């Protein structure tokens, strides 16, 4: 039988959040892609619902965040309840369900299906991504010879008349986002490692009828009838995570009727009344933490999301980490496929996201234990360590995604103190390193924190993160200091001349008619804005196009200068009036920090992996 045959640059298996994020990158960068999923359509109800602030920042970088944020429910408060001796429950404390100032977005809840709908609308506007429902892979081979399409996949599509058709997809890369039972992972001979815990939880989404006072707040309730987590969602929906005894779990599995879960919630909430006149969705799961050590095979087939890591949904990390996995991978694939970067950058996906997955599994174990343990009677600091409150604080800071940082690699420079030493390195050229002392509040390898600045041309406020759109571009942020000082302006003019040199690497990169791997430059100064003349600045910061005219949105001033020497953005980032340069990757993570004289170091760093005029690198590994 002759099969239909398709050539694509990327085949994505699984149209959940991880797969849709990968497809969004491919659509944004114009990469020919096929996305297949065994379902007949997107998720309709249930599944994940927690959205971390970092995930909202990522969505907003594609201009998807604001619409989702408007429809979502913000989880502001977190209430801890315990059972009294008389059997009633009582509120113990109300905590802040976020770390203030960490992000311009607050943690929220929104149904997975509605988030997927926003992704799919984005993909509909693209002519480079095809979505195929009712389709599964049935065969996958990685060819050993160097060809244009070294991964061959046979897919099977179920037609409306119940017949199945087969087709061959020849791909440059495959991304497996097909969940915990991943067919792609099994086909690669990889497996999840870890164990299930002997603990069962039910999940139910309802519109409740109750006089429980904190029903619209995130709650953790500990009682003899079982532990309960309450997660208010968009509109009137509320999600309940219900701890189940072995008998209750067996009963639910036998009948699969949500009334069994409603009865347990009713017992836990005593003395408050509770009914569930509308039930949207329910399920049951066994707590477990499992991890696949390998995230790729030959850097041709990659795994992401639940195909790599499975854990409990208690902290709402699953969808978030899955989206962040392919947000990390997508721009790297686009850079390599378009011949802008060497294939070796793909190795960093394993190093960067593998470390995140390991931390996630360790954190989830602490979270599960924290919910199950009793609160200490003493308020001593020693006894509070490891308690639920400490774990919840960790959830909202280091485990929120906003403070994820990547270790030095081909795509993140080292600091001077981390440079290799010893005789065996003396004959090797010194690789570029970052001067983190120039921006003490910016963490190398972490996402660039947000601060508001004013556009020099029209005084409009802009969030710096919103300037760093996910287009595949790199961003060179010049924190120029007080440019009214003659010595500082001389330094800025010298930098402008270097950036404009036609023989520079950055100039050659930017001559390509594509956003992928371009270097976009922004200047933020801390001089009094009204005393700075835009047109007197170096031309590189006010580029001119014969058709479009001047670009007036490259120069910004500190929002509210606290003095002539230092404004709020410089102060926020811990930068002196002498300024510095910050090179930011396409995923908004900081790759390099240096002085205004360190442009040669920036180009040396980029020259290690970017291709300005090198041909024939596609088959290199």
C-alpha positions as MATLAB code, in Angstrom:
seq = 'XXXXXXXXXXXXXXXXXXXXXXXXXXXXXXXXXXXXXXXXXXXXXXXXXXXXXXXXXXXXXXXXXXXXXXXXXXXXXXXXXXXXXXXXXXXXXXXXXXXXXXXXXXXXXXXXXXXXXXXXXXXXXXXXXXXXXXXXXXXXXXXXXXXXXXXXXXXXXXXXXXXXXXXXXXXXXXXXXXXXXXXXXXXXXXXXXXXXXXXXXXXXXXXXXXXXXXXXXXXXXXXXXXXXXXXXXXXXXXXXXXXXXXXXXXXXXXXXXXXXXXXXXXXXXXXXXXXXXXXXXXXXXXXXXXXXXXXXXXXXXXXXXXXXXXXXXXXXXXXXXXXXXXXXXXXXXXXXXXXXXXXXXXXXXXXXXXXXXXXXXXXXXXXXXXXXXXXXXXXXXXXXXXXXXXXXXXXXXXXXXXXXXXXXXXXXXXXXXXXXXXXXXXXXXXXXXXXXXXXXXXXXXXXXXXXXXXXXXXXXXXXXXXXXXXXXXXXXXXXXXXXXXXXXXXXXXXXXXXXXXXXXXXXXXXXXXXXXXXXXXXXXXXXXXXXXXXXXXXXXXXXXXXXXXXXXXXXXXXXXXXXXXXXXXXXXXXXXXXXXXXXXXXXXXXXXXXXXXXXXXXXXXXXXXXXXXXXXXXXXX';
ca = [
       0.000    0.000    0.000;
       1.302    3.427   -0.938;
       1.115    5.899    1.927;
       0.681    9.619    1.652;
       4.005   11.234    2.504;
       4.681   14.607    4.125;
       7.886   16.497    4.805;
       7.823   18.795    7.832;
      10.516   20.404    9.861;
       8.890   19.543   13.202;
       6.341   16.892   14.159;
       4.714   17.456   17.557;
       2.860   14.569   19.185;
       0.238   15.703   21.699;
      -1.909   18.855   21.603;
      -1.969   19.549   25.322;
      -0.350   22.650   26.844;
       3.248   21.488   26.149;
       2.530   20.574   22.534;
       0.569   23.748   21.887;
       3.372   25.883   23.336;
       5.857   24.169   21.019;
       3.512   24.695   18.073;
       3.094   28.367   19.015;
       6.862   28.883   18.767;
       6.849   27.149   15.372;
       3.982   29.330   14.156;
       5.678   32.479   15.451;
       8.914   31.681   13.625;
       7.371   30.249   10.442;
       8.560   26.649   10.858;
       6.610   24.048    8.854;
       5.073   21.845   11.522;
       2.481   19.119   11.997;
       0.758   18.734   15.377;
      -1.115   15.471   15.961;
      -3.305   14.339   18.841;
      -5.302   11.191   19.527;
      -8.309   13.217   20.766;
     -11.017   14.475   18.453;
     -10.770   18.051   19.771;
      -9.225   20.134   22.543;
      -9.794   19.535   26.251;
     -13.379   20.480   27.117;
     -13.358   20.422   30.925;
     -11.259   19.399   33.913;
      -7.537   18.645   33.959;
      -5.074   21.420   34.895;
      -6.242   24.833   36.019;
      -3.460   26.645   37.930;
      -1.502   29.350   36.074;
       1.718   30.612   37.622;
       2.782   34.227   37.154;
       5.775   33.148   35.055;
       3.501   31.202   32.689;
       1.361   34.314   32.253;
       4.501   36.299   31.416;
       5.365   33.689   28.780;
       1.867   33.742   27.315;
       1.967   37.529   27.224;
       5.232   37.430   25.251;
       3.076   35.971   22.418;
       0.316   38.491   23.244;
      -1.891   35.750   24.700;
      -1.518   36.612   28.383;
      -3.860   39.558   28.825;
      -6.995   37.856   27.466;
      -6.354   34.781   29.611;
      -5.626   36.916   32.672;
      -8.885   38.826   32.249;
     -10.909   35.624   32.229;
      -8.982   33.889   35.012;
      -9.668   33.874   38.741;
      -6.863   35.425   40.811;
      -6.031   33.375   43.903;
      -5.029   36.158   46.292;
      -5.501   34.534   49.694;
      -4.475   31.137   51.035;
      -6.338   29.964   54.162;
      -5.205   27.163   56.462;
      -7.932   25.370   58.433;
      -7.617   22.710   61.161;
     -10.110   20.571   63.040;
     -10.956   21.379   66.656;
     -11.450   18.812   69.415;
     -15.246   19.032   69.010;
     -14.953   17.972   65.360;
     -15.621   21.382   63.811;
     -13.081   23.029   61.517;
     -11.665   26.473   62.224;
      -9.575   28.906   60.203;
      -6.043   29.129   61.628;
      -4.477   31.760   59.404;
      -4.727   33.642   56.115;
      -1.570   33.878   54.010;
      -0.680   35.724   50.822;
      -0.865   33.259   47.932;
       1.974   34.973   46.073;
       5.310   36.646   46.599;
       4.700   40.410   46.257;
       6.735   42.085   43.546;
       7.864   38.840   41.927;
       5.844   39.451   38.762;
       3.412   41.905   37.261;
       0.932   39.002   37.162;
      -0.693   37.240   40.078;
      -1.122   33.487   40.322;
      -4.519   32.527   38.878;
      -6.769   29.637   37.923;
      -8.304   29.041   34.506;
      -9.516   25.855   32.851;
      -6.968   24.029   30.722;
      -9.432   23.803   27.846;
      -9.811   27.592   27.698;
      -6.039   28.055   27.691;
      -5.771   25.499   24.873;
      -8.468   27.431   22.996;
      -6.321   30.570   23.100;
      -3.331   28.637   21.762;
      -5.407   27.127   18.946;
      -6.738   30.550   17.896;
      -3.132   31.721   17.641;
      -2.251   28.709   15.480;
      -5.226   29.328   13.178;
      -3.619   32.574   12.061;
      -0.496   30.680   10.960;
       0.012   28.984    7.609;
       3.010   26.987    8.825;
       1.354   24.725   11.460;
      -1.167   21.998   10.638;
      -3.217   20.436   13.464;
      -4.511   16.891   12.957;
      -6.967   15.431   15.475;
      -7.834   11.715   15.872;
      -4.248   10.982   14.831;
      -1.571    8.880   16.541;
       1.957    7.750   15.615;
       2.321    4.012   15.082;
       5.955    3.791   13.980;
       9.034    5.958   14.539;
      12.561    5.536   13.195;
      15.625    7.755   13.525;
      17.722    7.301   10.402;
      21.455    6.914   10.966;
      22.510    8.574    7.722;
      22.660   12.341    7.452;
      19.519   13.358    5.546;
      17.337   16.426    5.382;
      14.578   14.596    7.307;
      16.218   12.005    9.577;
      13.119   11.091   11.622;
      10.481    8.977    9.869;
       7.091    8.571   11.558;
       4.052    6.653   10.381;
       0.823    8.235   11.634;
      -2.686    6.789   11.711;
      -5.775    8.975   11.421;
      -9.262    7.793   12.346;
     -11.793    9.078    9.827;
     -15.428    9.979   10.513;
     -16.561    6.672    8.995;
     -14.440    4.795   11.587;
     -11.883    3.800    8.951;
      -8.205    4.530    9.537;
      -5.707    5.936    7.071;
      -1.921    5.831    7.310;
       0.630    8.421    6.241;
       4.380    8.843    6.503;
       5.772   12.020    8.022;
       9.423   12.802    7.371;
      10.616   15.276    9.994;
      13.797   17.022   11.009;
      12.742   16.913   14.657;
       9.993   15.309   16.730;
       8.695   16.605   20.061;
       6.809   14.103   22.232;
       4.248   15.917   24.391;
       1.912   12.936   24.670;
       1.541   12.653   28.427;
       2.507   10.276   31.195;
       1.802    7.197   29.038;
       3.843    8.715   26.209;
       4.026    6.511   23.110;
       7.040    8.499   21.904;
       8.965    7.898   25.137;
       8.247    4.166   25.034;
       9.226    3.960   21.368;
      12.595    5.487   22.284;
      13.118    2.801   24.909;
      12.935    5.320   27.768;
      10.825    5.067   30.907;
       9.700    7.049   33.902;
      11.589    6.209   37.074;
      10.121    6.537   40.555;
       7.257    5.195   42.610;
       3.602    5.780   43.340;
       2.706    6.531   46.940;
      -0.116    4.600   48.598;
      -2.316    7.689   48.690;
      -5.420    8.416   46.625;
      -7.045   11.774   45.926;
     -10.263   12.630   44.139;
     -10.782   15.786   42.105;
     -14.133   17.417   41.488;
     -15.116   20.674   39.727;
     -18.468   22.017   40.911;
     -20.563   25.125   41.375;
     -21.065   24.797   45.141;
     -23.992   25.769   47.351;
     -22.337   26.350   50.725;
     -22.045   28.767   53.625;
     -18.341   27.979   54.046;
     -16.872   31.510   54.340;
     -13.653   30.949   52.359;
     -15.130   29.172   49.353;
     -13.651   31.813   47.001;
     -10.183   31.531   48.512;
      -7.528   28.861   48.130;
      -7.799   26.656   51.229;
      -6.028   23.696   52.791;
      -8.179   21.945   55.389;
      -6.924   19.195   57.696;
      -9.503   17.036   59.460;
     -10.053   13.505   60.690;
     -12.431   12.928   57.771;
      -9.550   13.621   55.402;
      -7.587   16.501   54.011;
      -9.124   18.885   51.491;
      -7.796   21.523   49.109;
     -10.152   24.164   47.725;
      -9.197   25.990   44.524;
     -11.631   28.680   43.302;
     -11.748   28.891   39.525;
     -13.098   31.212   36.862;
     -16.727   32.302   37.014;
     -18.511   30.307   39.778;
     -16.550   27.064   39.510;
     -14.595   25.645   42.449;
     -12.197   22.684   42.404;
     -11.894   20.325   45.387;
      -8.978   17.941   45.918;
     -10.217   15.280   48.334;
      -8.017   12.821   50.236;
      -9.526    9.348   49.917;
      -9.268    6.304   52.156;
      -8.569    3.005   50.367;
     -12.248    2.078   50.747;
     -13.491    5.368   49.328;
     -11.032    5.132   46.441;
     -12.220    1.605   45.629;
     -15.860    2.733   45.770;
     -15.249    5.645   43.428;
     -13.337    3.472   40.975;
     -16.117    0.886   41.007;
     -18.946    3.314   40.326;
     -17.006    6.331   39.059;
     -19.715    8.580   40.439;
     -18.806   12.034   41.825;
     -21.413   11.793   44.618;
     -18.889    9.753   46.614;
     -16.519   12.740   46.544;
     -19.296   15.195   47.399;
     -20.144   13.185   50.520;
     -16.534   13.344   51.770;
     -16.301   17.102   51.128;
     -19.513   17.499   53.107;
     -18.008   15.635   56.092;
     -14.762   17.634   56.025;
     -16.530   21.011   55.890;
     -18.663   20.305   58.988;
     -20.267   22.352   60.597;
     -20.751   24.259   57.315;
     -23.322   23.103   54.787;
     -22.271   21.913   51.357;
     -24.140   20.778   48.257;
     -23.039   20.440   44.634;
     -26.036   21.159   42.385;
     -23.771   21.356   39.315;
     -20.835   19.000   38.757;
     -18.680   19.671   35.708;
     -15.915   17.062   36.028;
     -14.397   14.538   38.397;
     -11.558   12.031   38.492;
      -9.251   10.155   40.852;
      -5.469    9.830   40.954;
      -2.781    8.090   42.963;
       0.006   10.332   44.220;
       3.352    9.566   42.628;
       6.536   11.285   41.558;
       8.258    9.877   38.493;
      10.911   11.239   36.149;
      12.496   10.268   32.836;
      16.259   10.928   33.098;
      16.661   11.490   29.334;
      14.795   14.319   27.606;
      15.927   13.500   24.073;
      17.326   10.892   21.733;
      20.199   11.934   19.450;
      18.933   15.512   19.775;
      16.340   14.612   17.140;
      13.413   13.419   19.235;
      12.590   15.385   22.388;
      10.250   14.797   25.314;
       8.423   17.468   27.281;
       5.738   17.900   29.920;
       4.158   14.831   31.504;
       6.127   12.620   29.118;
       9.151   13.594   31.244;
       7.785   14.262   34.741;
       4.640   13.214   36.615;
       3.673   14.317   40.102;
       0.684   15.317   42.205;
      -1.404   18.340   41.133;
      -1.359   19.838   44.634;
       0.883   22.783   43.793;
      -0.576   23.359   40.333;
       2.799   22.946   38.618;
       2.008   20.395   35.898;
       0.672   22.596   33.111;
       3.063   25.401   34.036;
       6.265   23.359   33.923;
       5.056   21.654   30.732;
       4.533   24.995   28.987;
       7.883   26.212   30.286;
       9.587   23.047   28.937;
       8.647   23.697   25.329;
       9.039   27.461   25.748;
      12.696   26.636   26.435;
      12.955   24.198   23.518;
      10.966   25.977   20.807;
      13.254   28.916   20.032;
      16.304   26.646   20.025;
      14.716   24.367   17.423;
      13.754   27.368   15.290;
      17.292   28.781   15.518;
      18.841   25.514   14.335;
      16.258   24.735   11.658;
      16.681   28.183   10.117;
      20.442   27.762   10.045;
      21.034   30.591   12.504;
      22.650   28.527   15.295;
      24.661   25.326   15.517;
      22.786   22.142   16.525;
      24.884   21.860   19.699;
      22.623   24.411   21.402;
      19.970   21.674   21.560;
      22.052   19.896   24.213;
      21.152   22.698   26.616;
      17.506   21.567   26.686;
      18.462   18.432   28.607;
      20.701   20.333   31.019;
      18.300   23.211   31.670;
      14.929   21.510   31.825;
      16.233   18.252   33.291;
      17.421   20.189   36.334;
      14.008   21.874   36.624;
      12.256   18.476   36.459;
      14.415   17.055   39.243;
      13.706   20.056   41.475;
       9.993   19.744   40.685;
       9.855   16.110   41.781;
      11.732   16.855   45.012;
       9.451   19.814   45.746;
       6.279   17.808   45.085;
       7.389   15.189   47.606;
       7.788   17.937   50.219;
       4.426   19.413   49.261;
       2.583   16.101   49.633;
       4.229   15.447   53.010;
       3.509   19.020   54.158;
      -0.199   18.722   53.454;
      -0.341   15.420   55.321;
       1.602   16.416   58.433;
       0.245   18.120   61.568;
       1.067   21.715   62.391;
       3.619   22.145   65.197;
       2.308   23.492   68.495;
       5.382   25.687   68.961;
       6.119   28.778   66.906;
       9.884   28.303   67.095;
      11.820   28.827   63.896;
      13.456   25.403   64.131;
      10.126   23.589   64.284;
       8.601   25.646   61.488;
      11.286   24.530   59.039;
       9.837   21.934   56.707;
       6.247   22.688   57.757;
       3.458   23.456   55.348;
       3.916   27.207   55.675;
       7.565   26.997   54.680;
       6.685   24.772   51.722;
       3.962   27.161   50.582;
       6.455   30.021   50.725;
       8.815   27.940   48.588;
       5.962   27.273   46.159;
       5.438   30.994   45.613;
       9.130   31.892   45.200;
      11.839   29.457   44.137;
       9.366   26.940   42.673;
       7.102   29.462   40.949;
       9.023   29.460   37.654;
       9.848   33.149   38.059;
      13.107   32.329   39.842;
      14.180   29.430   37.658;
      17.747   29.998   36.525;
      19.915   28.049   34.117;
      23.511   27.100   34.791;
      26.422   28.306   32.615;
      26.484   26.621   29.222;
      26.841   27.427   25.544;
      23.895   29.815   26.025;
      24.681   31.313   29.456;
      28.036   32.855   30.333;
      29.983   32.158   33.503;
      30.895   34.769   36.059;
      34.518   35.730   36.544;
      34.665   33.737   39.771;
      33.341   30.629   37.978;
      35.934   30.678   35.201;
      37.973   27.483   34.745;
      41.423   27.530   36.318;
      44.440   25.260   36.283;
      47.224   24.405   33.866;
      44.996   22.403   31.531;
      43.032   25.576   30.701;
      45.988   27.893   30.212;
      46.437   27.073   26.536;
      42.736   27.526   25.782;
      41.315   30.963   24.936;
      39.454   32.569   27.811;
      35.713   32.349   27.152;
      33.612   35.467   27.737;
      32.425   35.902   31.305;
      29.832   38.131   32.961;
      30.468   40.944   35.407;
      27.508   40.382   37.703;
      28.693   43.121   40.067;
      27.501   45.649   37.488;
      23.854   44.608   37.972;
      23.638   43.086   41.421;
      19.864   42.438   41.291;
      19.913   40.587   37.974;
      20.544   36.848   38.267;
      22.617   35.390   35.445;
      20.650   32.568   33.787;
      17.304   33.713   35.245;
      14.522   35.555   33.457;
      14.973   39.315   33.411;
      12.801   40.881   36.154;
      10.224   43.384   35.024;
      10.226   47.125   35.702;
       8.254   49.938   34.097;
      10.052   52.603   32.046;
       8.957   55.610   29.966;
       9.406   55.846   26.215;
      11.731   58.762   25.454;
       9.732   59.814   22.400;
       6.199   60.014   23.803;
       6.429   59.458   27.605;
       4.237   56.348   27.450;
       4.948   53.720   30.134;
       6.203   50.306   29.002;
       6.940   47.137   30.927;
      10.447   46.014   29.989;
       9.280   42.407   29.810;
       6.688   43.399   27.198;
       9.514   44.711   25.017;
      11.086   41.241   25.070;
       8.564   39.584   22.774;
       8.946   35.928   21.862;
       9.885   36.261   18.205;
      13.168   34.360   18.231;
      15.153   37.587   18.704;
      17.883   38.147   21.261;
      17.773   41.431   23.153;
      20.694   43.665   24.062;
      19.531   45.932   26.867;
      21.788   48.945   27.348;
      21.351   50.402   30.816;
      23.095   53.596   29.827;
      23.263   55.417   33.136;
      23.234   59.225   33.278;
      23.893   60.083   29.646;
      23.831   63.830   30.341;
      27.249   63.378   31.911;
      29.783   64.062   29.159;
      31.961   61.059   30.006;
      28.947   58.750   29.961;
      27.728   60.075   26.623;
      31.194   59.485   25.162;
      30.994   55.854   26.262;
      27.498   55.501   24.775;
      28.586   57.058   21.467;
      31.555   54.697   21.301;
      29.222   51.737   21.854;
      26.890   53.060   19.164;
      29.749   53.220   16.653;
      30.761   49.631   17.442;
      27.171   48.375   17.054;
      26.957   50.077   13.652;
      30.191   48.634   12.224;
      29.440   46.723    9.020;
      32.162   44.176    9.798;
      30.761   43.275   13.234;
      29.062   39.961   13.944;
      25.919   41.655   15.252;
      25.638   43.766   12.099;
      25.974   40.665    9.877;
      23.407   38.760   11.927;
      20.938   41.636   11.689;
      21.196   41.840    7.894;
      19.229   38.594    7.609;
      15.560   39.055    6.750;
      14.258   37.058    9.686;
      13.547   37.773   13.340;
      15.091   34.493   14.508;
      18.463   35.180   16.151;
      18.413   38.880   15.333;
      19.867   41.130   18.034;
      17.403   43.869   18.984;
      18.856   46.732   21.026;
      17.109   48.902   23.612;
      18.567   51.827   25.548;
      17.338   52.718   29.051;
      18.979   55.761   30.645;
      18.578   57.367   34.060;
      19.118   60.995   33.069;
      16.237   63.482   33.505;
      14.092   62.557   30.495;
      13.022   66.073   29.532;
      16.650   67.146   29.204;
      17.560   64.395   26.716;
      17.108   65.018   22.978;
      16.225   61.783   21.204;
      17.639   62.780   17.827;
      21.015   63.631   19.347;
      21.562   60.041   20.461;
      23.635   57.562   18.395;
      21.723   56.513   15.289;
      21.771   52.824   16.231;
      19.234   53.646   18.966;
      16.892   55.486   16.561;
      17.146   53.319   13.432;
      15.715   54.699   10.202;
      13.849   52.831    7.473;
      13.067   54.430    4.107;
       9.510   53.095    4.148;
       8.718   53.140    7.860;
      10.713   56.151    9.007;
      12.317   56.294   12.446;
      11.820   53.634   15.103;
      10.886   55.741   18.130;
      10.527   52.792   20.503;
      14.137   51.845   21.205;
      15.005   54.475   23.842;
      13.475   54.612   27.305;
      14.003   56.577   30.488;
      13.706   55.531   34.101;
      10.120   55.947   35.206;
      10.570   58.242   38.201;
      14.216   59.316   38.570;
      15.067   59.594   42.258;
      18.079   61.765   41.410;
      20.159   62.862   38.452;
      22.486   59.939   39.087;
      20.060   57.034   39.415;
      16.496   56.251   38.379;
      14.101   53.506   39.363;
      15.063   50.918   36.708;
      18.777   51.312   37.394;
      18.090   51.151   41.113;
      15.771   48.150   40.707;
      18.403   46.216   38.754;
      21.203   47.323   41.070;
      23.031   49.254   38.323;
      25.134   52.336   39.004;
      25.019   55.540   36.968;
      27.863   54.142   34.827;
      25.442   51.586   33.435;
      25.966   48.144   31.917;
      24.858   45.840   29.094;
      22.530   42.858   29.572;
      22.114   40.273   26.801;
      18.785   38.456   27.037;
      17.933   35.208   25.252;
      14.744   34.728   23.189;
      13.136   33.095   26.258;
      13.830   36.211   28.392;
      16.643   34.562   30.397;
      19.829   36.552   30.962;
      22.854   35.248   29.064;
      25.491   37.942   29.660;
      26.160   41.004   31.841;
      29.004   43.394   31.012;
      30.125   46.999   30.843;
      29.457   49.380   27.947;
      32.970   48.536   26.702;
      32.297   44.785   26.570;
      30.700   44.494   23.135;
      33.653   42.360   21.909;
      32.835   39.894   24.706;
      29.177   39.856   23.632;
      30.169   39.047   20.060;
      32.685   36.448   21.203;
      29.930   34.745   23.209;
      27.470   34.827   20.298;
      30.161   33.649   17.912;
      30.412   30.348   19.796;
      27.031   29.176   18.512;
      25.530   31.650   16.032;
      26.015   31.197   12.294;
      26.503   34.423   10.362;
      27.781   33.015    7.052;
      28.516   29.323    7.650;
      26.827   26.773    5.400;
      26.246   23.044    5.652;
      25.827   22.698    9.404;
      22.440   21.009    9.531;
      23.826   17.509   10.086;
      26.332   18.442   12.758;
      25.736   17.160   16.266;
];
